[in-house]
Short mmCIF file of C-alpha atoms in Angstrom, two decimals:
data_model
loop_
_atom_site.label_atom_id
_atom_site.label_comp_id
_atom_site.label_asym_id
_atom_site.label_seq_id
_atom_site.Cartn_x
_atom_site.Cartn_y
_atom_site.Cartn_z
CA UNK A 10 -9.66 128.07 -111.07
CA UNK A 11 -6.83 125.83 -110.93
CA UNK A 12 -4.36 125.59 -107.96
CA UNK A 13 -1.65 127.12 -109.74
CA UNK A 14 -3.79 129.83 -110.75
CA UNK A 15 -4.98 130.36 -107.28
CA UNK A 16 -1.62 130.41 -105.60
CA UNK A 17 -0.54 132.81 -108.17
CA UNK A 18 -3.21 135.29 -107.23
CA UNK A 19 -1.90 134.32 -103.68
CA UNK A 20 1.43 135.53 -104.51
CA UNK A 21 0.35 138.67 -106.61
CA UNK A 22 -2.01 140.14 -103.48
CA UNK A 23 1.22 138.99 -101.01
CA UNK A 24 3.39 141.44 -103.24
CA UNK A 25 0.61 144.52 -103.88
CA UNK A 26 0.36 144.28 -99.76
CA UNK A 27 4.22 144.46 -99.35
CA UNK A 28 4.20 147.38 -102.06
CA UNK A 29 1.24 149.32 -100.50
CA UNK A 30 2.98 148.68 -96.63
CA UNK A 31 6.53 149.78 -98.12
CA UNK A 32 5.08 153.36 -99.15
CA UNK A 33 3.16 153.50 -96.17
CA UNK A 34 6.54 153.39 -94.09
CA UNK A 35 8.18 155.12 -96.20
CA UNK A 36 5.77 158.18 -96.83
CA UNK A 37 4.40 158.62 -92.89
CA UNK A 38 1.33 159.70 -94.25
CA UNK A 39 -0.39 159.10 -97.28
CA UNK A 40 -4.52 158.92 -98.87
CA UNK A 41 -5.31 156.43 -100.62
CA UNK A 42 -5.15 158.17 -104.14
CA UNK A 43 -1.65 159.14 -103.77
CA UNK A 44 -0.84 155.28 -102.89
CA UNK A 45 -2.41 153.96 -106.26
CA UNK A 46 -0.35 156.91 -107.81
CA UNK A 47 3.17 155.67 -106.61
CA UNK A 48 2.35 151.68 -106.34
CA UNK A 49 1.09 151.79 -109.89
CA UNK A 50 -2.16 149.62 -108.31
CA UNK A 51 -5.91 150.47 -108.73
CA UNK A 52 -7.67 152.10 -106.31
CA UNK A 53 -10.62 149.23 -106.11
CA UNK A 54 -7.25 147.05 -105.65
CA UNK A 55 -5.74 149.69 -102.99
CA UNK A 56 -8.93 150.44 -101.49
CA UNK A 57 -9.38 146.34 -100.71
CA UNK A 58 -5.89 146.02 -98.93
CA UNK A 59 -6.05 148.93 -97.11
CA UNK A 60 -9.24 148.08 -95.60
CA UNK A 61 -7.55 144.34 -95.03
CA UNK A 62 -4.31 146.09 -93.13
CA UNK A 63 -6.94 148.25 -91.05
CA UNK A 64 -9.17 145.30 -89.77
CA UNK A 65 -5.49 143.94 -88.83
CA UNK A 66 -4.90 147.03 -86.89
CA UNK A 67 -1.79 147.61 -89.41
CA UNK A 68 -3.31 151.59 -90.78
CA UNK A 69 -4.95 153.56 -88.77
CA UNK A 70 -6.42 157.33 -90.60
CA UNK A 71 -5.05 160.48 -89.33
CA UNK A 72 -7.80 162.88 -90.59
CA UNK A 73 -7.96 164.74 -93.85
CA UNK A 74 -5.51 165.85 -96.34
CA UNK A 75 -5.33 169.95 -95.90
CA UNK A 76 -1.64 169.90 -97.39
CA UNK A 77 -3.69 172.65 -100.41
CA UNK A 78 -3.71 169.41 -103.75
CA UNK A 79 -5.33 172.32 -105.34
CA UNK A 80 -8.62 169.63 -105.62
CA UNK A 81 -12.05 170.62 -105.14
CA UNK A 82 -14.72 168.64 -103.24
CA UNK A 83 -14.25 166.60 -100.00
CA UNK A 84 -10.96 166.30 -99.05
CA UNK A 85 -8.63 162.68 -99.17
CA UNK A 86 -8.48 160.59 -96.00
CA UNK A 87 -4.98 160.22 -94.75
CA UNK A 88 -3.26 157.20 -93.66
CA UNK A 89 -0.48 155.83 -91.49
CA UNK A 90 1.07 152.68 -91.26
CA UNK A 91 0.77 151.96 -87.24
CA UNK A 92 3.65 148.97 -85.97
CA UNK A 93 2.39 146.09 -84.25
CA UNK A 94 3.94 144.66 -80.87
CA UNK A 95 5.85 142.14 -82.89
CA UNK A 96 9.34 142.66 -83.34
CA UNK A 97 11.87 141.29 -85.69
CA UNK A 98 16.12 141.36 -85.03
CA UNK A 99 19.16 141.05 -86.64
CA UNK A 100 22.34 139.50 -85.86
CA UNK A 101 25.84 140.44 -88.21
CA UNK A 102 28.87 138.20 -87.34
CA UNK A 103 31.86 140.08 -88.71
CA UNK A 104 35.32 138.51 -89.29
CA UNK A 105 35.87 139.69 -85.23
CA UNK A 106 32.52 141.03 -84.05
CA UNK A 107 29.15 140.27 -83.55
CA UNK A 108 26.33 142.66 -83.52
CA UNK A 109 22.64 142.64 -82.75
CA UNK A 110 19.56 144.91 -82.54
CA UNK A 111 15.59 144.06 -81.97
CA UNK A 112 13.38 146.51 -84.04
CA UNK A 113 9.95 146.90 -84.51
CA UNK A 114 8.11 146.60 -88.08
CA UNK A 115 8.87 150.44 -88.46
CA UNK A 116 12.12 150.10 -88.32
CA UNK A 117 12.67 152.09 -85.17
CA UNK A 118 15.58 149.68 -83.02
CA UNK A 119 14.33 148.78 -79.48
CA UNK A 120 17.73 147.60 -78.66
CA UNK A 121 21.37 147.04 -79.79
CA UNK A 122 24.87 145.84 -78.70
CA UNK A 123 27.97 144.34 -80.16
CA UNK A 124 31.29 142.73 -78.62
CA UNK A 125 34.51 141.59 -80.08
CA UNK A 126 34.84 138.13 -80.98
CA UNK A 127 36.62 135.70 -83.18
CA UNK A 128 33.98 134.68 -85.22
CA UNK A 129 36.41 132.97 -88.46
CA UNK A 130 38.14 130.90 -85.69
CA UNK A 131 35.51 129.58 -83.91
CA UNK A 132 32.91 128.67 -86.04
CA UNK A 133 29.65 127.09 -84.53
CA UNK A 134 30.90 128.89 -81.25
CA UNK A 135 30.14 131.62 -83.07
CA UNK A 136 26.56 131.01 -83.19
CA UNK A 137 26.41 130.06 -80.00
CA UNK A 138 27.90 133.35 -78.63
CA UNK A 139 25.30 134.71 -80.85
CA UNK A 140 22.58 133.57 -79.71
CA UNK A 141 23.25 134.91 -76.32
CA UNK A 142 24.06 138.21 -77.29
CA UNK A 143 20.58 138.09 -78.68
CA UNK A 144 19.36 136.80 -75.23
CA UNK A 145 21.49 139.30 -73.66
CA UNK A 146 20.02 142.32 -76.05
CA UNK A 147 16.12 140.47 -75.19
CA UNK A 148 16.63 140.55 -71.21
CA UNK A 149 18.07 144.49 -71.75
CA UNK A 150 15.22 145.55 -73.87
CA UNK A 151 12.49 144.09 -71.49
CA UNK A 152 11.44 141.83 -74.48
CA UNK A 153 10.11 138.91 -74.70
CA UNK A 154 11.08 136.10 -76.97
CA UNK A 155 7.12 135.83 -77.97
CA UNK A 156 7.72 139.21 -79.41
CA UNK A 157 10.27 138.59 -82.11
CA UNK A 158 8.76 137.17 -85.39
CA UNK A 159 11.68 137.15 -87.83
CA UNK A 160 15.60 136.78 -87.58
CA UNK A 161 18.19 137.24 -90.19
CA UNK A 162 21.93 137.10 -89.50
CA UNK A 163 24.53 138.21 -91.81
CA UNK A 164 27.82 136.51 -92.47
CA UNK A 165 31.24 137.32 -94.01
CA UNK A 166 30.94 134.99 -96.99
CA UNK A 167 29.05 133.03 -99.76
CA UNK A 168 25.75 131.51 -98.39
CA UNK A 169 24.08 128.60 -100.72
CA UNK A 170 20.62 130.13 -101.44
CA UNK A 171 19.52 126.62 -101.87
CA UNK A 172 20.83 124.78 -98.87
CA UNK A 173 21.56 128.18 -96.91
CA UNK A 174 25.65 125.86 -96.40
CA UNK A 175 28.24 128.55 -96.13
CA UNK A 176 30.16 128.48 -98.66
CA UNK A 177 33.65 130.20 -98.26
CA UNK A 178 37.16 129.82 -98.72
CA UNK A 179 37.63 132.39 -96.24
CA UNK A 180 35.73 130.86 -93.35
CA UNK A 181 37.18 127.49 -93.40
CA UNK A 182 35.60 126.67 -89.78
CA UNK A 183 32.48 127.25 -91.17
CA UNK A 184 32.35 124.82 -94.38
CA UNK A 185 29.32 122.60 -94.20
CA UNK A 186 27.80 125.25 -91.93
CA UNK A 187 23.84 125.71 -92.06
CA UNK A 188 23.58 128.97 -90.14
CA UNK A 189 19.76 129.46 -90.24
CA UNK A 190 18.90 126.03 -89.13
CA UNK A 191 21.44 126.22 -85.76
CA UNK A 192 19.85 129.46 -84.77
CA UNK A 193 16.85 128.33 -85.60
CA UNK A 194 17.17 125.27 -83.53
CA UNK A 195 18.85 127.13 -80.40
CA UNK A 196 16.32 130.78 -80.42
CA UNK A 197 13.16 129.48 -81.81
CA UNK A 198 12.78 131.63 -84.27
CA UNK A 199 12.10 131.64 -88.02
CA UNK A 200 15.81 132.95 -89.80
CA UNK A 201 17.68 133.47 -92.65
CA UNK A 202 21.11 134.13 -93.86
CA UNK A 203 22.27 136.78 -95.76
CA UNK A 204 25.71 137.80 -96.74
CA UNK A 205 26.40 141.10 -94.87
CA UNK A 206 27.58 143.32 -98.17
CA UNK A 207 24.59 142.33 -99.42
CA UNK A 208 22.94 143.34 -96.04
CA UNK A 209 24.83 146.37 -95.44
CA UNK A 210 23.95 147.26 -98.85
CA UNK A 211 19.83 147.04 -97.78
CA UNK A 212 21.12 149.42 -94.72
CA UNK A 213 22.33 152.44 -96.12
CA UNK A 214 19.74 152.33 -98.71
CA UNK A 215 17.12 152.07 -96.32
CA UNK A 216 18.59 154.04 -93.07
CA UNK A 217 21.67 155.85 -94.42
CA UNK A 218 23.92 157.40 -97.21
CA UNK A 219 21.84 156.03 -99.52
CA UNK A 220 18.25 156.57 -97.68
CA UNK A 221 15.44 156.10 -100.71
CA UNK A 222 17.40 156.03 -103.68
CA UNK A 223 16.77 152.47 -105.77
CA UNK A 224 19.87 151.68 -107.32
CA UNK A 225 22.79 151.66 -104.91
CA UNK A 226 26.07 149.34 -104.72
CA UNK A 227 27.34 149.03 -101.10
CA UNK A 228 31.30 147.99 -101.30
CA UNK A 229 32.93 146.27 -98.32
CA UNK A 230 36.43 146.47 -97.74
CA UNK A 231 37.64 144.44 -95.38
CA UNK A 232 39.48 141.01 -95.63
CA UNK A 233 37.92 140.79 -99.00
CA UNK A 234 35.92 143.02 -100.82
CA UNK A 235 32.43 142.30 -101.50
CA UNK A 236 29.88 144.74 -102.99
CA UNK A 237 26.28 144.62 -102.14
CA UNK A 238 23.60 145.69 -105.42
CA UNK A 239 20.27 147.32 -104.35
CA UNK A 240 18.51 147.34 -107.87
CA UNK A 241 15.11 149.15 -108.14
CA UNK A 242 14.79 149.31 -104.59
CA UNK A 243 15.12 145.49 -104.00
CA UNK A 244 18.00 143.46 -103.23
CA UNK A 245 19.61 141.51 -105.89
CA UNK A 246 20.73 138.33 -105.01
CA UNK A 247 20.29 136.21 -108.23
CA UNK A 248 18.89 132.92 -109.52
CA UNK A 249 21.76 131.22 -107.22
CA UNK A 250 23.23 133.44 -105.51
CA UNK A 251 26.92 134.85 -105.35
CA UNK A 252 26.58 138.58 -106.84
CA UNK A 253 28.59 141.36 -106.12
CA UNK A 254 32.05 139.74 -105.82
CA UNK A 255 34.05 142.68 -107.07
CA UNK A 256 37.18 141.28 -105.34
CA UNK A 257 37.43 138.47 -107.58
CA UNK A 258 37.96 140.81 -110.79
CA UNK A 259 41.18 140.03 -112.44
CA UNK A 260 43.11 142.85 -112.16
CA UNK A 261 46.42 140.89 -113.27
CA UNK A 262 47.34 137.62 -114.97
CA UNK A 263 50.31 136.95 -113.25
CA UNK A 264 49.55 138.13 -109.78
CA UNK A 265 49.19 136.66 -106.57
CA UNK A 266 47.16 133.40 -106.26
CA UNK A 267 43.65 134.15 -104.82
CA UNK A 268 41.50 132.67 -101.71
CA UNK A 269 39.02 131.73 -105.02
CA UNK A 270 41.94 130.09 -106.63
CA UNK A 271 42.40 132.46 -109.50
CA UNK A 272 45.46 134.44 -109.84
CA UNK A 273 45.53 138.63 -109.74
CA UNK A 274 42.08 138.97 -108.46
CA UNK A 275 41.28 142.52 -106.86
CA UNK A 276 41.60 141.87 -103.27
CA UNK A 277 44.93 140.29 -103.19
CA UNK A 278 46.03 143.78 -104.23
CA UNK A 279 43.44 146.05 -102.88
CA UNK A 280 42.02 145.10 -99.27
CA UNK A 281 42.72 145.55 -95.85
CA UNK A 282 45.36 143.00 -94.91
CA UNK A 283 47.16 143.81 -98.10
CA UNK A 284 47.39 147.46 -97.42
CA UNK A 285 48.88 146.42 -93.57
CA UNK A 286 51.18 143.98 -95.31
CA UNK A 287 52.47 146.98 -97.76
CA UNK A 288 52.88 149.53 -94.22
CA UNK A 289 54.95 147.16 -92.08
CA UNK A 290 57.93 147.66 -94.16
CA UNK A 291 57.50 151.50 -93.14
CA UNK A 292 55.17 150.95 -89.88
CA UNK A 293 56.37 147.67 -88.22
CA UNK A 294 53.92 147.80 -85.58
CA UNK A 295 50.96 148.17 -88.37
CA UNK A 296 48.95 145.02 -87.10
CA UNK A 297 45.12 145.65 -87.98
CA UNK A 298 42.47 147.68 -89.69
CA UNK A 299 42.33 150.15 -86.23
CA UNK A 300 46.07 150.57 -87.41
CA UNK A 301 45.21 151.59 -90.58
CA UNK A 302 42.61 154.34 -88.48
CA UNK A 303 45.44 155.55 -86.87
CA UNK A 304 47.85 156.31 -88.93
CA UNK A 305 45.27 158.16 -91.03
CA UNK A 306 44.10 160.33 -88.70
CA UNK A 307 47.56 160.95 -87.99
CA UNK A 308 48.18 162.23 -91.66
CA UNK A 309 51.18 159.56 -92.39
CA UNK A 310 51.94 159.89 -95.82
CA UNK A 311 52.97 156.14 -96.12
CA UNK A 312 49.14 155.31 -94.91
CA UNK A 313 48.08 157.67 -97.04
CA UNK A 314 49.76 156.75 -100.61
CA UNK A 315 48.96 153.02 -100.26
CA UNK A 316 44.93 153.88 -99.25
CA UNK A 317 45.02 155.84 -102.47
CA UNK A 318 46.71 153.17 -104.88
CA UNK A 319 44.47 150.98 -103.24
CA UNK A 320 41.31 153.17 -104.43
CA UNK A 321 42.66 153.83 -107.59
CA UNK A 322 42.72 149.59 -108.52
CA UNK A 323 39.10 149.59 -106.95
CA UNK A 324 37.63 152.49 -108.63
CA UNK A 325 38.78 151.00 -112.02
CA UNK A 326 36.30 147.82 -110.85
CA UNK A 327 33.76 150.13 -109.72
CA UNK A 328 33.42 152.36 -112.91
CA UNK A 329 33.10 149.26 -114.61
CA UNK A 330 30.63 148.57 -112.10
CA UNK A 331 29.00 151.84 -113.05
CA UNK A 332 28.92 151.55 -116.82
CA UNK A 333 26.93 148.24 -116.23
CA UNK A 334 24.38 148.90 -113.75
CA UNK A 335 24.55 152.94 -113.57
CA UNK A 336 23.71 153.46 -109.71
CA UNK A 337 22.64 156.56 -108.23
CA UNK A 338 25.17 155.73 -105.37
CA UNK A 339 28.45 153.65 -104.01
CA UNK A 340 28.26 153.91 -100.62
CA UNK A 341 31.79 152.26 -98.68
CA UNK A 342 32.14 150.58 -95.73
CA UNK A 343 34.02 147.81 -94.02
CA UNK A 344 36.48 147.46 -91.66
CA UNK A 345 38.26 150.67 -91.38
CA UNK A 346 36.87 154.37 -90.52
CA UNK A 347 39.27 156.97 -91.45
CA UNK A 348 40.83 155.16 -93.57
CA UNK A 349 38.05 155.27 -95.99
CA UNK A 350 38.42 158.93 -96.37
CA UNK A 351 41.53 158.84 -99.37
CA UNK A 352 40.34 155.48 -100.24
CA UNK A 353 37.40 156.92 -101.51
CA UNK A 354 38.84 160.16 -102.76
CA UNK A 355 41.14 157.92 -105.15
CA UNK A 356 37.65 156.45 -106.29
CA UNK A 357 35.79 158.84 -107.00
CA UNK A 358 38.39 160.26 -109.33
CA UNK A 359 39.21 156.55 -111.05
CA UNK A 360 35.10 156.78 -111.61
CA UNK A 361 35.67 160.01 -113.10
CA UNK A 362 38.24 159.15 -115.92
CA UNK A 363 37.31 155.48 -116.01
CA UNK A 364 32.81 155.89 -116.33
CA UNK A 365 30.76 157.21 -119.09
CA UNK A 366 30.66 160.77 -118.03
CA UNK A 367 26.92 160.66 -117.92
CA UNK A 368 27.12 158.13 -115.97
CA UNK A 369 29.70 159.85 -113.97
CA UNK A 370 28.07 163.27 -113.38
CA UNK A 371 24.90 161.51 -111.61
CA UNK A 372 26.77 158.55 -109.24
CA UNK A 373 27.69 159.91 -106.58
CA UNK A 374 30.80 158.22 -104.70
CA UNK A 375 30.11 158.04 -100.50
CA UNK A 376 31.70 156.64 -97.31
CA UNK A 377 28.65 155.00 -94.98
CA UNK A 378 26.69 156.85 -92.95
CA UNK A 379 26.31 153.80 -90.43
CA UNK A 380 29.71 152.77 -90.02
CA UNK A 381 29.58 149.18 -88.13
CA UNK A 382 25.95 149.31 -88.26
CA UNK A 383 25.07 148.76 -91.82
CA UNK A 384 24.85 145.05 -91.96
CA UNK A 385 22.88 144.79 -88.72
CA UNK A 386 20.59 147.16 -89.55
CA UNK A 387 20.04 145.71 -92.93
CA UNK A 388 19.16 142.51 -91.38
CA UNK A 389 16.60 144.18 -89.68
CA UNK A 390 15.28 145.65 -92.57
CA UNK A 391 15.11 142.27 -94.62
CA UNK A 392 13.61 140.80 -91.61
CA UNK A 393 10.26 143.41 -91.95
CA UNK A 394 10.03 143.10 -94.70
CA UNK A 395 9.61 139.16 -95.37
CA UNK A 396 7.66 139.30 -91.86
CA UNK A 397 4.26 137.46 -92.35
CA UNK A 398 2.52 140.20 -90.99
CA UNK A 399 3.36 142.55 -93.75
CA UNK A 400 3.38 139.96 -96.66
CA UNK A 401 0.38 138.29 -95.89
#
């Protein structure tokens, strides 16, 4: 066998592991037939792993299957996927936040906190500050720094998949940046970076609005708007990176000149600090995306009307979206709460006129069921799941 032959074989039991571990967390408890039924693996291949993850304490049996199969003879063995001690975290720096939690490989979170900071402005302080909220979130938790495995941090832009350099017209403090390797350098720890749609995207499909489906879009609106793609239940990040950049659809020739330096893309027309530059003419006081909360909950019909043009232009780039990929969900998220409520109505109705209506009857249109908490909890999700322990 040649070397190439033998790391592919390698690679191939690394990904039948990571298959057979995914259904165990997902499905509690599970025999061993009904895990080659839904991995699509043999059982001689099945029956090897498990007993590999149970020598490494990883599955444990629970007893027999008397859940009435309608099968004669002795009954299955069931099985459960038991967390080891390690833990894994994730860190999301947001354009003015930064949020942590510690989880263990089940995906239940140990420990979590977030603070307001401005993380576009000051750039490697940013990491720094990190990196002791992470210390501060370790010391709360009674954990030790032994205990963490993996660490992936999400950021508000374009991140090289090559060179892991930020890449970002938005975050001009952070040009050059190499996230992974500072964090790296000042925790210890293994990390990578993500972008957070992308992130928040692996959150809601694995924790919230989205909880199993396998083909879900996650769109950000916030300074930008970015748009995570969860395609048969794995991220989709591309050969080099950069997918999901819905705000960069031209939506006009002759429109305002872009942070990407194209004219009439989405977001100068459609995101947050467009929609408070539109309300200060009505609402001088209109300063942020808290504003926009406000005003919402409030009922102000001013709020209201530009929330809804500004779903109707982003709903046209979604049911394009749609008629492309044909997702089982949007979920939205960002910076604002309330505000997503008409934002979303006007979607769902531009999907409507604007998608296949095949396609339309089955997507279903959805504000986030973790708020803030997507992207960090989608960090910790990517971290299990490239955690050695679980890969092999």
């Amino acid at each position: 066998m040649t070397a190439t032959s033998s790391r592919g074989l390698t690679s191939l039991r690394a990904a039948n592991r990571r298959l057979i571990v995914d259904r165990l967390q997902r499905q509690g408890e599970i025999s061993r037939a009904a895990l080659a039924r839904h991995t699509g693996l043999s059982g001689t291949t099945v029956s090897s792993l498990i007993a590999e993850l149970e020598a490494e304490g990883l599955v444990a049996e629970t007893g027999a299957d008397d859940r009435g199969t309608g099968r004669t003879g002795r009954p299955a063995r069931l099985l459960r996927f038991v967390p080891p001690r390690t833990l894994v975290a994730g860190l999301e720096l947001g354009h003015a936040s930064i949020r942590v939690a510690v989880s263990d490989l089940a995906g239940q979170v140990k420990v979590e906190q977030a603070i307001d900071f401005d993380v576009d402005d000051a750039g490697p302080g940013a990491l720094d500050r990190a990196a002791e909220l992470l210390g501060d979130a370790i010391d709360a938790g009674g954990i030790g720094w032994q205990d963490i495995g993996r660490l992936v941090l999400g950021i508000p832009g374009y991140v090289d998949p090559q060179s892991g350099t930020v890449v970002s017209g938005r975050m001009r403090n952070w040009a050059h940046l190499v996230p992974a390797e500072i964090l790296t350098a000042k925790t210890g720890l293994p990390t990578t970076t993500e972008n957070d749609a992308d992130l928040s995207a692996v959150g809601e499909q694995m924790f919230g609005a989205a909880k199993g489906l396998q083909d879900v879009v996650y769109v950000k609106v916030s300074s930008g708007i970015g748009a995570g793609l969860v395609l048969g239940g794995r991220l989709h990040r591309a050969a080099e990176g950069g997918t999901g950049e819905i705000g960069h659809v031209q939506v006009s020739e002759s429109g305002s000149i872009c942070t990407c330096g194209n004219r009439g893309c989405l977001e100068t027309i459609a995101s947050v600090p467009q929609a408070i530059e539109v309300l200060r003419e009505v609402h001088a006081d209109a300063l942020s995306a808290a504003d926009l909360d406000r005003l919402t909950r409030a009922g102000d019909r001013a709020t209201v009307r530009v929330l809804t043009d500004m779903g109707r232009e982003i709903g046209r780039a979604v049911a394009d979206l749609c008629n492309l990929l044909a997702p089982q969900a949007v979920v939205f998220g960002g910076d604002i709460d309330e505000a997503l409520e008409p934002l979303v109505d006007a979607v769902r109705r531009s999907v409507e006129r604007y998608t296949q209506p095949r396609t339309a009857a089955r997507v279903r249109i959805v504000r986030t069921s973790l708020g803030h908490r997507a992207g960090v909890l989608g960090a910790v999700a990517t971290a299990i799941d490239s955690h050695p322990l679980l890969v092999g």
